[in-house]
CSV table of C-alpha atoms in Angstrom, one decimal:
chain,number,residue,atom,x,y,z
P,183,MET,CA,35.4,-42.1,-48.8
P,184,THR,CA,35.4,-45.8,-49.6
P,185,ASP,CA,32.1,-47.2,-50.7
P,186,THR,CA,31.4,-50.3,-48.6
P,187,ARG,CA,27.7,-50.3,-48.8
P,188,GLN,CA,25.6,-53.4,-48.8
P,189,PRO,CA,21.8,-53.6,-49.0
P,190,LYS,CA,20.6,-53.5,-45.4
P,191,SER,CA,16.8,-53.3,-45.6
P,192,ARG,CA,14.1,-55.9,-45.9
P,193,PRO,CA,10.6,-55.3,-47.3
P,194,VAL,CA,7.5,-55.4,-45.1
P,195,ALA,CA,4.1,-56.4,-46.3
P,196,ASP,CA,3.0,-52.9,-47.4
P,197,GLY,CA,6.2,-52.3,-49.4
P,198,TRP,CA,7.7,-50.0,-46.7
P,199,PRO,CA,11.3,-51.2,-46.1
P,200,ALA,CA,12.3,-52.0,-42.5
P,201,GLY,CA,15.7,-52.4,-40.9
P,202,SER,CA,18.7,-50.1,-41.5
P,203,MET,CA,19.9,-47.8,-44.2
P,204,THR,CA,23.0,-45.8,-45.1
P,205,ALA,CA,23.5,-42.1,-45.2
P,206,THR,CA,26.4,-39.7,-45.9
P,207,ALA,CA,27.1,-37.4,-43.0
P,208,LEU,CA,29.4,-34.6,-41.9
P,209,VAL,CA,31.0,-36.0,-38.8
P,210,GLY,CA,33.3,-33.0,-38.2
P,211,VAL,CA,34.8,-30.1,-39.9
P,212,ARG,CA,35.7,-31.2,-43.5
P,213,ARG,CA,35.1,-34.8,-42.4
P,214,LEU,CA,32.6,-37.1,-44.2
P,215,ALA,CA,31.6,-40.6,-43.4
P,216,GLU,CA,29.0,-43.2,-44.2
P,217,ILE,CA,26.8,-43.9,-41.3
P,218,THR,CA,24.0,-46.4,-40.6
P,219,LEU,CA,20.6,-45.3,-39.4
P,220,PRO,CA,17.2,-47.0,-39.0
P,221,VAL,CA,14.8,-46.7,-42.0
P,222,PRO,CA,12.2,-44.2,-40.8
P,223,PRO,CA,9.0,-46.2,-40.0
P,224,PRO,CA,5.7,-45.6,-41.7
P,225,VAL,CA,3.6,-42.5,-40.5
P,226,PRO,CA,0.2,-41.6,-41.7
P,227,GLY,CA,0.3,-38.8,-44.3
P,228,GLU,CA,4.0,-39.3,-44.9
P,229,VAL,CA,5.9,-40.7,-47.9
P,230,LEU,CA,9.2,-42.7,-48.1
P,231,VAL,CA,11.4,-41.4,-50.9
P,232,ARG,CA,14.6,-42.7,-52.3
P,233,PRO,CA,16.7,-39.6,-53.2
P,234,HIS,CA,18.3,-39.8,-56.6
P,235,TYR,CA,20.2,-36.4,-56.7
P,236,VAL,CA,21.1,-33.8,-54.1
P,237,GLY,CA,22.2,-30.3,-55.0
P,238,LEU,CA,25.0,-28.7,-53.1
P,239,CYS,CA,25.2,-25.0,-52.4
P,240,GLY,CA,27.0,-22.4,-50.3
P,241,THR,CA,24.9,-23.4,-47.2
P,242,ASP,CA,26.2,-27.0,-47.6
P,243,LEU,CA,29.8,-25.7,-48.0
P,244,GLU,CA,29.5,-23.7,-44.8
P,245,LEU,CA,28.3,-26.8,-43.0
P,246,PHE,CA,31.3,-28.7,-44.5
P,247,GLU,CA,33.8,-26.1,-43.4
P,248,GLY,CA,32.3,-25.6,-39.9
P,249,THR,CA,31.3,-22.0,-40.4
P,250,SER,CA,27.6,-22.4,-40.8
P,251,GLY,CA,25.2,-20.3,-38.7
P,252,TYR,CA,23.2,-23.4,-38.1
P,253,LEU,CA,26.2,-25.0,-36.4
P,254,ARG,CA,26.9,-21.8,-34.4
P,255,SER,CA,23.3,-21.6,-33.2
P,256,GLY,CA,23.2,-25.3,-32.2
P,257,GLN,CA,20.4,-26.0,-34.7
P,258,ALA,CA,22.7,-28.4,-36.5
P,259,HIS,CA,25.4,-30.6,-35.0
P,260,PHE,CA,27.7,-33.4,-36.0
P,261,PRO,CA,27.0,-36.0,-37.2
P,262,HIS,CA,24.9,-34.2,-39.7
P,263,VAL,CA,23.1,-35.7,-42.7
P,264,PHE,CA,22.9,-32.8,-45.1
P,265,GLY,CA,21.0,-32.3,-48.4
P,266,HIS,CA,18.2,-29.8,-48.8
P,267,GLU,CA,18.0,-29.4,-52.6
P,268,TRP,CA,16.8,-32.8,-53.8
P,269,TRP,CA,14.5,-35.0,-55.8
P,270,GLY,CA,13.9,-38.7,-55.8
P,271,GLU,CA,11.5,-41.6,-56.3
P,272,VAL,CA,8.5,-42.5,-54.1
P,273,VAL,CA,9.2,-45.9,-52.5
P,274,ALA,CA,6.1,-46.3,-50.2
P,275,THR,CA,3.3,-44.3,-48.8
P,276,GLY,CA,1.8,-44.2,-45.3
P,277,ALA,CA,-1.9,-44.3,-44.6
P,278,ASP,CA,-4.0,-41.4,-45.8
P,279,VAL,CA,-1.6,-40.5,-48.6
P,280,ARG,CA,-3.4,-39.6,-51.9
P,281,ASP,CA,-2.1,-38.8,-55.4
P,282,LEU,CA,1.4,-40.2,-54.9
P,283,SER,CA,2.4,-43.8,-55.7
P,284,PRO,CA,5.6,-45.9,-55.7
P,285,GLY,CA,7.7,-45.0,-58.7
P,286,ASP,CA,6.6,-41.3,-58.9
P,287,PRO,CA,9.5,-38.8,-59.3
P,288,VAL,CA,9.1,-36.0,-56.8
P,289,ALA,CA,10.9,-32.9,-55.8
P,290,GLY,CA,11.1,-32.2,-52.0
P,291,GLN,CA,10.7,-28.9,-50.2
P,292,THR,CA,13.4,-27.7,-47.8
P,293,MET,CA,10.9,-26.2,-45.4
P,294,ILE,CA,8.4,-28.4,-43.8
P,295,PRO,CA,5.8,-26.3,-41.8
P,296,CYS,CA,3.6,-27.9,-39.2
P,297,GLY,CA,0.4,-26.6,-40.6
P,298,GLY,CA,-1.1,-26.1,-37.1
P,299,CYS,CA,0.6,-23.2,-35.4
P,300,VAL,CA,-0.5,-19.6,-35.3
P,301,SER,CA,1.8,-18.6,-38.1
P,302,CYS,CA,0.6,-21.4,-40.4
P,303,ALA,CA,-3.1,-20.5,-39.6
P,304,ARG,CA,-2.4,-17.0,-40.6
P,305,GLY,CA,-1.0,-18.2,-44.0
P,306,ARG,CA,2.6,-17.4,-43.0
P,307,ARG,CA,3.9,-20.9,-43.4
P,308,GLN,CA,7.5,-19.7,-44.0
P,309,GLN,CA,7.4,-18.4,-40.4
P,310,CYS,CA,6.0,-21.6,-39.0
P,311,ARG,CA,6.8,-21.8,-35.3
P,312,ARG,CA,7.6,-25.5,-35.5
P,313,MET,CA,9.4,-25.5,-38.8
P,314,ARG,CA,11.7,-28.3,-39.9
P,315,GLU,CA,14.2,-27.8,-42.7
P,316,VAL,CA,15.5,-30.8,-44.6
P,317,GLY,CA,19.2,-31.3,-44.2
P,318,LEU,CA,19.5,-28.2,-42.0
P,319,TYR,CA,17.7,-28.8,-38.7
P,320,GLU,CA,15.0,-31.1,-37.2
P,321,GLN,CA,14.8,-33.2,-40.4
P,322,LEU,CA,17.2,-35.8,-41.8
P,323,GLY,CA,18.8,-34.6,-45.0
P,324,ALA,CA,18.5,-36.2,-48.4
P,325,ALA,CA,22.1,-37.5,-48.7
P,326,ALA,CA,20.6,-40.8,-47.5
P,327,GLN,CA,19.3,-44.1,-48.9
P,328,TYR,CA,15.7,-43.0,-47.8
P,329,ILE,CA,14.0,-39.9,-46.5
P,330,ARG,CA,10.5,-39.7,-45.1
P,331,VAL,CA,8.6,-36.4,-45.5
P,332,PRO,CA,4.9,-35.4,-45.4
P,333,GLN,CA,3.0,-35.6,-48.6
P,334,HIS,CA,2.4,-31.8,-48.6
P,335,ALA,CA,6.2,-31.3,-48.9
P,336,LEU,CA,6.5,-33.2,-52.1
P,337,HIS,CA,5.8,-32.2,-55.7
P,338,ARG,CA,5.6,-34.6,-58.6
P,339,ILE,CA,7.8,-33.8,-61.5
P,340,PRO,CA,7.4,-34.9,-65.1
P,341,ALA,CA,9.3,-37.9,-66.3
P,342,HIS,CA,11.4,-35.8,-68.7
P,343,MET,CA,12.6,-33.7,-65.8
P,344,ALA,CA,14.1,-36.7,-63.9
P,345,GLN,CA,17.6,-35.3,-64.5
P,346,PRO,CA,20.4,-34.2,-62.1
P,347,TRP,CA,19.5,-30.5,-62.7
P,348,ALA,CA,16.0,-30.9,-61.3
P,349,THR,CA,17.6,-30.2,-57.9
P,350,LEU,CA,17.5,-26.5,-59.1
P,351,ILE,CA,13.7,-26.4,-58.3
P,352,GLU,CA,14.5,-25.6,-54.7
P,353,PRO,CA,16.7,-22.5,-55.2
P,354,ALA,CA,14.5,-21.3,-58.1
P,355,VAL,CA,11.4,-21.1,-55.8
P,356,THR,CA,13.3,-18.6,-53.6
P,357,VAL,CA,13.9,-16.4,-56.7
P,358,ALA,CA,10.2,-16.7,-57.6
P,359,GLU,CA,9.3,-15.5,-54.1
P,360,ALA,CA,11.6,-12.5,-54.5
P,361,LEU,CA,9.9,-11.4,-57.7
P,362,ALA,CA,6.4,-12.0,-56.2
P,363,ARG,CA,7.2,-10.1,-52.9
P,364,THR,CA,8.5,-7.1,-54.8
P,365,SER,CA,5.7,-7.1,-57.3
P,366,ALA,CA,8.2,-7.2,-60.2
P,367,GLY,CA,6.6,-6.1,-63.5
P,368,PRO,CA,7.1,-4.8,-67.0
P,369,ALA,CA,8.1,-1.3,-65.9
P,370,ASP,CA,11.0,-2.5,-63.7
P,371,ARG,CA,14.6,-2.1,-64.5
P,372,VAL,CA,16.3,-4.8,-62.5
P,373,ALA,CA,19.9,-5.4,-61.2
P,374,VAL,CA,20.9,-8.8,-60.0
P,375,LEU,CA,23.9,-8.9,-57.7
P,376,GLY,CA,25.8,-12.2,-58.0
P,377,THR,CA,26.2,-14.7,-60.9
P,378,GLY,CA,26.1,-18.0,-58.9
P,379,THR,CA,23.2,-20.4,-59.1
P,380,ILE,CA,20.7,-18.0,-57.5
P,381,GLY,CA,21.9,-15.1,-59.5
P,382,LEU,CA,21.6,-16.8,-62.9
P,383,LEU,CA,18.2,-18.2,-62.0
P,384,ALA,CA,17.2,-14.6,-61.0
P,385,VAL,CA,18.3,-13.3,-64.4
P,386,GLN,CA,16.3,-16.0,-66.2
P,387,LEU,CA,13.1,-15.4,-64.1
P,388,ALA,CA,13.4,-11.6,-64.1
P,389,ARG,CA,13.8,-11.5,-67.9
P,390,ARG,CA,10.4,-13.0,-68.2
P,391,VAL,CA,8.5,-10.3,-66.4
P,392,THR,CA,10.5,-7.1,-66.4
P,393,ALA,CA,11.7,-4.5,-68.9
P,394,ALA,CA,15.5,-5.1,-68.5
P,395,VAL,CA,18.0,-7.0,-66.4
P,396,THR,CA,21.5,-6.1,-65.5
P,397,ALA,CA,23.8,-8.7,-63.9
P,398,VAL,CA,26.4,-7.3,-61.5
P,399,GLY,CA,29.3,-9.6,-60.6
P,400,VAL,CA,33.0,-10.2,-60.2
P,401,GLU,CA,33.4,-13.5,-62.2
P,402,PRO,CA,33.9,-13.0,-65.9
P,403,ALA,CA,32.5,-16.5,-66.6
P,404,GLY,CA,29.4,-15.8,-64.6
P,405,LEU,CA,28.8,-12.5,-66.3
P,406,ALA,CA,29.1,-14.2,-69.6
P,407,ALA,CA,26.5,-16.8,-68.5
P,408,ALA,CA,24.2,-13.9,-67.5
P,409,GLU,CA,24.6,-12.4,-70.9
P,410,ARG,CA,23.6,-15.7,-72.5
P,411,TYR,CA,20.4,-15.5,-70.5
P,412,GLY,CA,19.6,-12.1,-71.8
P,413,ALA,CA,21.1,-9.7,-69.2
P,414,GLN,CA,23.4,-6.8,-69.6
P,415,ALA,CA,26.6,-7.8,-67.7
P,416,VAL,CA,28.4,-5.2,-65.6
P,417,PRO,CA,31.5,-5.7,-63.4
P,418,ALA,CA,30.7,-4.9,-59.7
P,419,ASP,CA,33.1,-1.9,-59.6
P,420,ALA,CA,31.5,-0.3,-62.7
P,421,ALA,CA,27.8,-0.6,-61.9
P,422,VAL,CA,25.7,2.6,-62.0
P,423,PRO,CA,22.7,3.3,-59.9
P,424,GLY,CA,19.1,3.8,-61.0
P,425,PHE,CA,17.4,0.4,-60.7
P,426,SER,CA,13.8,0.2,-59.5
P,427,LEU,CA,14.5,-3.4,-58.2
P,428,VAL,CA,17.7,-4.9,-57.0
P,429,ILE,CA,18.0,-8.6,-56.1
P,430,GLU,CA,21.0,-9.3,-53.8
P,431,ALA,CA,21.8,-12.9,-54.7
P,432,SER,CA,25.5,-13.1,-53.9
P,433,GLY,CA,25.5,-13.5,-50.1
P,434,ALA,CA,28.6,-11.3,-49.9
P,435,PRO,CA,28.4,-9.0,-46.9
P,436,LYS,CA,29.4,-5.9,-48.8
P,437,ALA,CA,26.7,-6.6,-51.4
P,438,PHE,CA,23.9,-5.4,-49.2
P,439,PRO,CA,25.1,-1.7,-49.0
P,440,HIS,CA,26.0,-1.9,-52.7
P,441,ALA,CA,22.4,-3.0,-53.4
P,442,LEU,CA,21.1,0.1,-51.6
P,443,GLU,CA,23.4,2.3,-53.6
P,444,LEU,CA,22.2,0.9,-56.9
P,445,THR,CA,18.5,1.4,-56.0
P,446,GLU,CA,16.7,4.5,-57.3
P,447,PRO,CA,14.5,6.5,-54.9
P,448,GLY,CA,11.3,4.6,-54.1
P,449,GLY,CA,12.8,1.4,-55.3
P,450,ARG,CA,12.9,-2.1,-53.8
P,451,VAL,CA,15.7,-4.4,-52.6
P,452,ALA,CA,15.1,-8.1,-52.3
P,453,VAL,CA,17.7,-9.7,-50.0
P,454,VAL,CA,18.1,-13.3,-51.1
P,455,GLY,CA,21.8,-13.9,-50.2
P,456,VAL,CA,22.5,-14.8,-46.6
P,457,ALA,CA,25.5,-13.0,-45.1
P,458,TYR,CA,26.3,-13.3,-41.3
P,459,GLU,CA,28.9,-10.5,-41.1
P,460,PRO,CA,27.7,-7.0,-40.0
P,461,VAL,CA,28.0,-4.2,-42.5
P,462,ALA,CA,27.6,-0.4,-42.2
P,463,VAL,CA,24.3,1.0,-43.4
P,464,THR,CA,22.9,4.5,-42.7
P,465,PRO,CA,19.2,4.2,-41.8
P,466,ALA,CA,18.6,7.7,-43.1
P,467,ASP,CA,19.7,6.5,-46.5
P,468,VAL,CA,16.8,4.0,-46.6
P,469,ALA,CA,14.2,6.3,-45.0
P,470,LEU,CA,14.9,9.5,-46.9
P,471,ARG,CA,15.1,7.7,-50.3
P,472,GLY,CA,11.9,5.8,-49.6
P,473,LEU,CA,13.5,2.4,-50.2
P,474,SER,CA,11.7,-0.9,-49.4
P,475,VAL,CA,14.0,-3.7,-48.2
P,476,LEU,CA,12.5,-7.2,-48.2
P,477,GLY,CA,14.1,-10.3,-46.7
P,478,ILE,CA,13.4,-13.4,-48.8
P,479,GLN,CA,13.5,-16.6,-46.8
P,480,HIS,CA,12.3,-19.2,-49.3
P,481,GLY,CA,9.5,-19.7,-51.8
P,482,ILE,CA,7.4,-22.4,-50.2
P,483,ASP,CA,4.3,-21.6,-52.3
P,484,HIS,CA,6.0,-21.5,-55.7
P,485,TYR,CA,7.1,-25.2,-56.2
P,486,PRO,CA,4.3,-26.1,-58.6
P,487,ASP,CA,4.8,-23.0,-60.8
P,488,VAL,CA,8.6,-23.5,-60.8
P,489,VAL,CA,8.2,-27.2,-61.8
P,490,GLN,CA,6.1,-26.1,-64.7
P,491,LEU,CA,8.6,-23.4,-65.8
P,492,PHE,CA,11.4,-26.0,-65.9
P,493,ALA,CA,9.1,-28.5,-67.6
P,494,ASP,CA,8.2,-26.0,-70.3
P,495,GLY,CA,11.8,-25.1,-70.9
P,496,VAL,CA,11.4,-21.5,-69.7
P,497,LEU,CA,14.1,-22.1,-67.1
P,498,ASP,CA,17.4,-23.7,-68.2
P,499,GLY,CA,18.6,-26.2,-65.7
P,500,ALA,CA,21.1,-28.2,-67.7
P,501,GLY,CA,23.1,-25.1,-68.6
P,502,LEU,CA,23.8,-24.4,-64.9
P,503,LEU,CA,25.1,-27.9,-64.1
P,504,ALA,CA,28.9,-28.1,-63.4
P,505,ALA,CA,29.1,-31.8,-62.3
P,506,ALA,CA,27.1,-34.7,-61.0
P,507,VAL,CA,29.4,-36.5,-58.6
P,508,PRO,CA,28.8,-40.0,-57.3
P,509,VAL,CA,28.0,-39.9,-53.5
P,510,ASP,CA,30.9,-42.2,-52.7
P,511,ARG,CA,33.1,-39.3,-53.9
P,512,CYS,CA,31.4,-36.7,-51.8
P,513,ALA,CA,34.6,-35.1,-50.7
P,514,GLU,CA,35.5,-34.5,-54.3
P,515,ALA,CA,32.1,-32.8,-54.8
P,516,PHE,CA,32.8,-30.4,-52.0
P,517,GLU,CA,36.2,-29.6,-53.6
P,518,VAL,CA,34.4,-28.8,-56.9
P,519,LEU,CA,31.9,-26.7,-55.0
P,520,ALA,CA,34.6,-24.7,-53.4
P,521,GLY,CA,36.5,-24.1,-56.7
P,522,ASP,CA,35.9,-22.0,-59.8
P,523,ARG,CA,33.0,-23.6,-61.7
P,524,GLY,CA,32.9,-21.0,-64.4
P,525,ALA,CA,29.6,-20.4,-66.0
P,526,ARG,CA,28.0,-23.6,-64.6
P,527,PRO,CA,27.7,-23.1,-60.9
P,528,LYS,CA,25.6,-26.1,-59.7
P,529,VAL,CA,27.2,-29.2,-58.2
P,530,VAL,CA,25.0,-32.3,-57.4
P,531,LEU,CA,25.5,-35.6,-55.7
P,532,ASP,CA,24.4,-38.7,-57.6
P,533,LEU,CA,22.8,-41.2,-55.3
P,534,THR,CA,21.5,-43.5,-58.0
P,535,GLY,CA,24.4,-46.0,-57.6
P,536,GLN,CA,23.7,-46.7,-53.9
P,537,PRO,CA,21.9,-49.9,-53.0
P,538,GLY,CA,18.4,-49.9,-54.2
P,539,GLY,CA,19.0,-46.8,-56.3
P,540,ALA,CA,18.1,-46.3,-60.0
P,541,GLU,CA,20.6,-47.5,-62.5
């Protein structure tokens, strides 16, 4: 994709740019293009952010390849501005915004609940009935010159975390939710299925709070990375049952019944990976063994804690980064994402070279 960008916005009195901006969009299956959109206008309570880095994951790859459930359901359609794992710099704030100022580095949530529906009132924000998800549906993605989001969907990050790997905050909050929902504790013996980004984050977080962690996977490099983070590494075809908690982080359809097989009677299974293909499961196996199966949507309440874990060095982000690819080579980034990334599974887009971006 040829970079032909020119600055297209002009400042207004309050510092909020007006005019047009550029964005990178999926315009068809495996087709990317730069498009021009209006800069989102000021809204009370909302913040205009210039994204610096956007993480790519399996969900983005499915959008790129046209296989995404969001496309099949009609929630997403082409042209589609993607990017749900991201951080950037505050450019301007709307009326009634407090505690954020231009220049602040911030990580953005994927999920943006409305705050006013019945589910939100019940404290179930992840089941918001008017949910928007950045880069997935109802909300422009972060692969753009600017993005406007409510203040409550932004979390300031320390200056030393203003690195490409800070996009990992978003996937890490989902893992934090899995451990919280399953009440993981010191007595647990944990198996993590999958050694991609989610799996290796799960290993790191589970090692903090549980007795022992075993990583189950098919990629030798991923298993080696899991060992580096303190897990016992076991090939998928050699795993033995007897775990009190199993975290399914691979997203492979056959991994769900495998997770059930690995779980001891009375144990818990946290389903983090998203697989759309049906699999054969015997309900009696769940009932008679007293298993608890929990679907993990996201971790909307865990952003501040996860930011602190990265800031304190408890979580390793740099060690998971495969590549930071300039946004004008976006097609190359998807090629890297689809390939074998070894022990470093995360690919990010670098937007700092676009007009108005940080140098």
